């Protein structure tokens, strides 16, 4: 009861204070029960269509800063990753990826950490492509040779629960 | 510049598609989330959803195992049904409307997940499956954000860990009783001792009396288990999946060329897991392929070595070693040179070695494994490959195994035979040893004489075989040794010819034991080391030849032996100069499997120490010896491979081999075949250490010990494996 | 101020006294060359390396205790050649030198060694004590699974 009376007091003070404001400000006073819901799309600007920017292959190559020993003569493998054997979902197998040839890694003598001279060793980590053609375009832009592996599509062979109980077939399961 | 590698449908697949189209049942119409699709009536709702692209969460359902329907996570709402329906078990019916994401379904999933987590221990930080755990991912995606378990008052159940061997680690408290491992053990691995005990909350999974999981496919239960109840002992506490990189490659420890994924991190190989390839290994790999990789870290050849005047091998520099070998190569005459290759080599190094020897006018290049020279020998490809394709084993009506134990020689092929045994009425006959196989078979005898019986139609099995629509003969490469081997091959080709009339199978299939053998025979190597014993050899180049087929007594007393390989084993012991090469996980290689399918392996880690990629070493030898080979990088040597045999550049395809009739004409059908064709690998303990990598592997040594102890006394009370 | 002090003669007299105590002009020059100072004090003690420790409370506190290194080291003297028990007295960490109050030592203490990191042949270069990731084969070695 104390709480409600305090809040009522509070509301009254607010209203009272508002009445003390001079008319010069003309600020809109919104009360919570008057708030109207506006659709998000009314507020956002209309999306302008995305225009692809054409970048010539020479340009990207030269400004990259990768030493030529690790940019030339690389072979890329374009593939769709296999499903992880340890899990059942197929979500990670949908996008195309590029993997470059693995270059030498050695043990750094100071701390035993793994060192490599190859600045492109992490290219395959987050680079994913929606289609094979996008991946090919990327490889061509970087002047890498590429091999494309056709993906193994998932084969779904019909199964049925009844074969566990078939009286004349070897698929009959006697135990759990 | 680009090279497209195709995965064209094999003949078997095309044949299946045609037959499927010809007698396809009428498709039924199903609406999934509003989308209409037409499916075959034998499918379950879960499979129909997968066709549309909707992945329904599940724990107990697995594509390759029978349906259990006990996890209840796959519940979906079907119109007109009051209860939610287990989509993994319910077959589709015409006009069914399925909703996979309605509020009802969501509530069901949250409920199931809540129950599952109620008894699940809070082991995520110490569980190996963290990061690749189905339970974690599905709890985040489909579970609710809070549970109602009063763990202070009710507690959680705990289960004792079961000891099933030195390879698989069990923490049974984490088990969610999905029974995938039980179904795998019963159906695929044929180890019926793995099962469930008790009911309800007290259900425990294990062997009841502590037993070793005596199966060559035991490692696959690690992949199958959706939670961290069954994990790899070798990989325990090593890494988390998000910090590892995965490189897809090919396995060379057996001849099927199973596809694998090498998991590595900072230049260190951590584990090997299978990659799905429906044509070869489905989703399985054998234990050797999975666990023997720890042998790649010990007993490695890291520097070139030269045997000094005192008879001891000492480390040397590459220049010294190369110059020594090149000098000797130039000195000896062509007839006194020979090369022997082992079974784990990639085709690039085989081609480089043959080219090197050819440039010195020598044709004396041979493989350790023997193969007869009759029937056209290794000139006619159909003689030495698995003609019908591994995938076609599923369609066979009758299988005759001659002199082979596919269970231990090619576990993934054996899994297919087992699959065809379960799902169809295939009859299997074995000529060889009466060992324990995963399926019932008719034992026709140990001597190859039984082939005559089958040829003439004597006996039950012979009649079934003759009347089968798709018969298959699988003969092990080991049975085709020597004189008798030639005769056996001839007789089998006769039998195959008789049976394949009018059918679209080749019938005769040879199962090689070594991954490098088919490639070597394709490229032009002679099979067998008999040629060595004819003329005294002064210069011998061993490329990974560790099976002890060659020893000093076969050669000239002053013979100079060069060994190029990656482990110090029998070959390195007798060598005068050692070149350290790279193992299969460390080099780009082309490997041809026993079906004649050429596949590419990719390197995950660099060759250790001073070791180098094999074909580059041979190229360096050729340069120093004065007759440089014309290729300098991988592209060029692959072009050379393409020149020799175009199928070596066409990856992932099988190509049918012609000239079978000609092979039959050249076949030797006379001669006695009354030899014992029992295969060398008869029991599980024999399986674990068959090649140089697995002989040096601690996991495999422990497994072999456990298998031997298991044979003696399966119910031993003492711990049945060495320390971790 | 006395006349001597005013003219600065008492400083000269002091210097004469110091020269006499050190033992001649040659000795003074030698000491100056080696130590960069010319001062005398009471000998407090020696240590087993030949260092001599002096104290002269006429100088202000940080500079009243010093060490003279033996002729053996000549100009290669180094602060780390002072052993720990004398170091604490020399740096005013403690009041009494080791001759008056025995320092606490332990059974396991090693002999004091100077800082050798400047000598290329004696300096410590860190090395890995872990097992290598890939173990090499030595001829005749069989795999060891224990």
Short mmCIF file of N, CA and C in Angstrom, two decimals, chain A residues 176, chain B residues 46 56-62 67-75 86-88 108-109 111-116 135 138 176-180 183 226:
data_model
loop_
_atom_site.label_atom_id
_atom_site.label_comp_id
_atom_site.label_asym_id
_atom_site.label_seq_id
_atom_site.Cartn_x
_atom_site.Cartn_y
_atom_site.Cartn_z
N UNK A 176 17.21 -55.39 -28.28
CA UNK A 176 17.08 -53.95 -28.41
C UNK A 176 18.30 -53.39 -29.12
N UNK B 46 10.77 -38.34 -41.88
CA UNK B 46 12.06 -37.66 -41.67
C UNK B 46 12.85 -37.64 -42.96
N UNK B 56 15.26 -32.47 -39.51
CA UNK B 56 14.54 -32.62 -38.24
C UNK B 56 15.54 -33.12 -37.20
N UNK B 57 15.54 -32.53 -36.01
CA UNK B 57 16.52 -32.97 -35.01
C UNK B 57 16.25 -34.39 -34.56
N UNK B 58 17.31 -35.12 -34.32
CA UNK B 58 17.13 -36.52 -33.91
C UNK B 58 18.36 -36.97 -33.18
N UNK B 59 18.24 -37.95 -32.36
CA UNK B 59 19.41 -38.55 -31.73
C UNK B 59 19.57 -40.00 -32.13
N UNK B 60 18.47 -40.75 -32.14
CA UNK B 60 18.64 -42.19 -32.34
C UNK B 60 18.59 -42.59 -33.79
N UNK B 61 18.08 -41.74 -34.66
CA UNK B 61 17.98 -42.13 -36.06
C UNK B 61 19.33 -41.97 -36.73
N UNK B 62 19.70 -42.93 -37.51
CA UNK B 62 20.94 -42.82 -38.28
C UNK B 62 20.69 -43.41 -39.66
N UNK B 67 15.85 -48.39 -37.74
CA UNK B 67 15.11 -47.33 -37.04
C UNK B 67 14.78 -47.81 -35.63
N UNK B 68 15.00 -46.96 -34.66
CA UNK B 68 14.66 -47.34 -33.29
C UNK B 68 13.48 -46.53 -32.76
N UNK B 69 13.51 -45.24 -32.97
CA UNK B 69 12.39 -44.40 -32.54
C UNK B 69 12.29 -44.23 -31.04
N UNK B 70 13.42 -44.29 -30.33
CA UNK B 70 13.29 -44.20 -28.88
C UNK B 70 13.72 -42.87 -28.30
N UNK B 71 14.31 -41.98 -29.08
CA UNK B 71 14.74 -40.72 -28.49
C UNK B 71 13.60 -39.71 -28.45
N UNK B 72 12.66 -39.82 -29.39
CA UNK B 72 11.48 -38.95 -29.48
C UNK B 72 11.81 -37.50 -29.81
N UNK B 73 13.00 -37.24 -30.28
CA UNK B 73 13.31 -35.85 -30.61
C UNK B 73 12.79 -35.48 -31.98
N UNK B 74 12.47 -36.47 -32.80
CA UNK B 74 12.08 -36.18 -34.17
C UNK B 74 10.57 -35.96 -34.28
N UNK B 75 9.89 -35.70 -33.18
CA UNK B 75 8.44 -35.56 -33.23
C UNK B 75 8.03 -34.39 -34.10
N UNK B 86 6.45 -39.68 -34.41
CA UNK B 86 7.90 -39.86 -34.56
C UNK B 86 8.21 -39.95 -36.04
N UNK B 87 8.77 -38.89 -36.59
CA UNK B 87 8.93 -38.84 -38.04
C UNK B 87 9.95 -39.85 -38.55
N UNK B 88 10.83 -40.34 -37.66
CA UNK B 88 11.82 -41.29 -38.17
C UNK B 88 11.21 -42.64 -38.44
N UNK B 108 6.96 -29.94 -27.96
CA UNK B 108 7.36 -31.34 -27.83
C UNK B 108 8.88 -31.45 -27.75
N UNK B 109 9.55 -30.72 -28.63
CA UNK B 109 11.01 -30.79 -28.63
C UNK B 109 11.60 -30.28 -27.33
N UNK B 111 10.22 -30.32 -24.49
CA UNK B 111 9.97 -31.32 -23.44
C UNK B 111 10.94 -32.48 -23.51
N UNK B 112 11.15 -32.99 -24.71
CA UNK B 112 12.08 -34.11 -24.88
C UNK B 112 13.48 -33.71 -24.45
N UNK B 113 13.87 -32.51 -24.85
CA UNK B 113 15.21 -32.05 -24.51
C UNK B 113 15.35 -31.90 -23.01
N UNK B 114 14.29 -31.40 -22.37
CA UNK B 114 14.35 -31.23 -20.92
C UNK B 114 14.55 -32.57 -20.23
N UNK B 115 13.82 -33.58 -20.69
CA UNK B 115 13.98 -34.90 -20.08
C UNK B 115 15.38 -35.45 -20.30
N UNK B 116 15.88 -35.19 -21.50
CA UNK B 116 17.19 -35.74 -21.80
C UNK B 116 18.27 -35.09 -20.95
N UNK B 135 23.93 -33.11 -28.73
CA UNK B 135 23.08 -32.71 -27.61
C UNK B 135 23.25 -31.23 -27.32
N UNK B 138 21.57 -29.27 -30.28
CA UNK B 138 20.11 -29.33 -30.30
C UNK B 138 19.51 -28.70 -29.06
N UNK B 176 22.76 -41.10 -23.45
CA UNK B 176 21.35 -40.74 -23.47
C UNK B 176 20.50 -41.90 -23.97
N UNK B 177 21.10 -43.08 -23.99
CA UNK B 177 20.36 -44.30 -24.36
C UNK B 177 19.67 -44.19 -25.71
N UNK B 178 20.40 -43.70 -26.68
CA UNK B 178 19.79 -43.63 -28.00
C UNK B 178 19.88 -44.97 -28.72
N UNK B 179 20.75 -45.85 -28.22
CA UNK B 179 20.99 -47.21 -28.75
C UNK B 179 21.57 -47.23 -30.14
N UNK B 180 22.19 -46.11 -30.59
CA UNK B 180 22.84 -46.17 -31.90
C UNK B 180 24.01 -47.15 -31.86
N UNK B 183 22.75 -50.73 -32.00
CA UNK B 183 22.33 -51.13 -33.34
C UNK B 183 23.53 -51.26 -34.26
N UNK B 226 26.04 -39.67 -30.26
CA UNK B 226 25.78 -38.24 -30.37
C UNK B 226 26.31 -37.43 -29.19
#
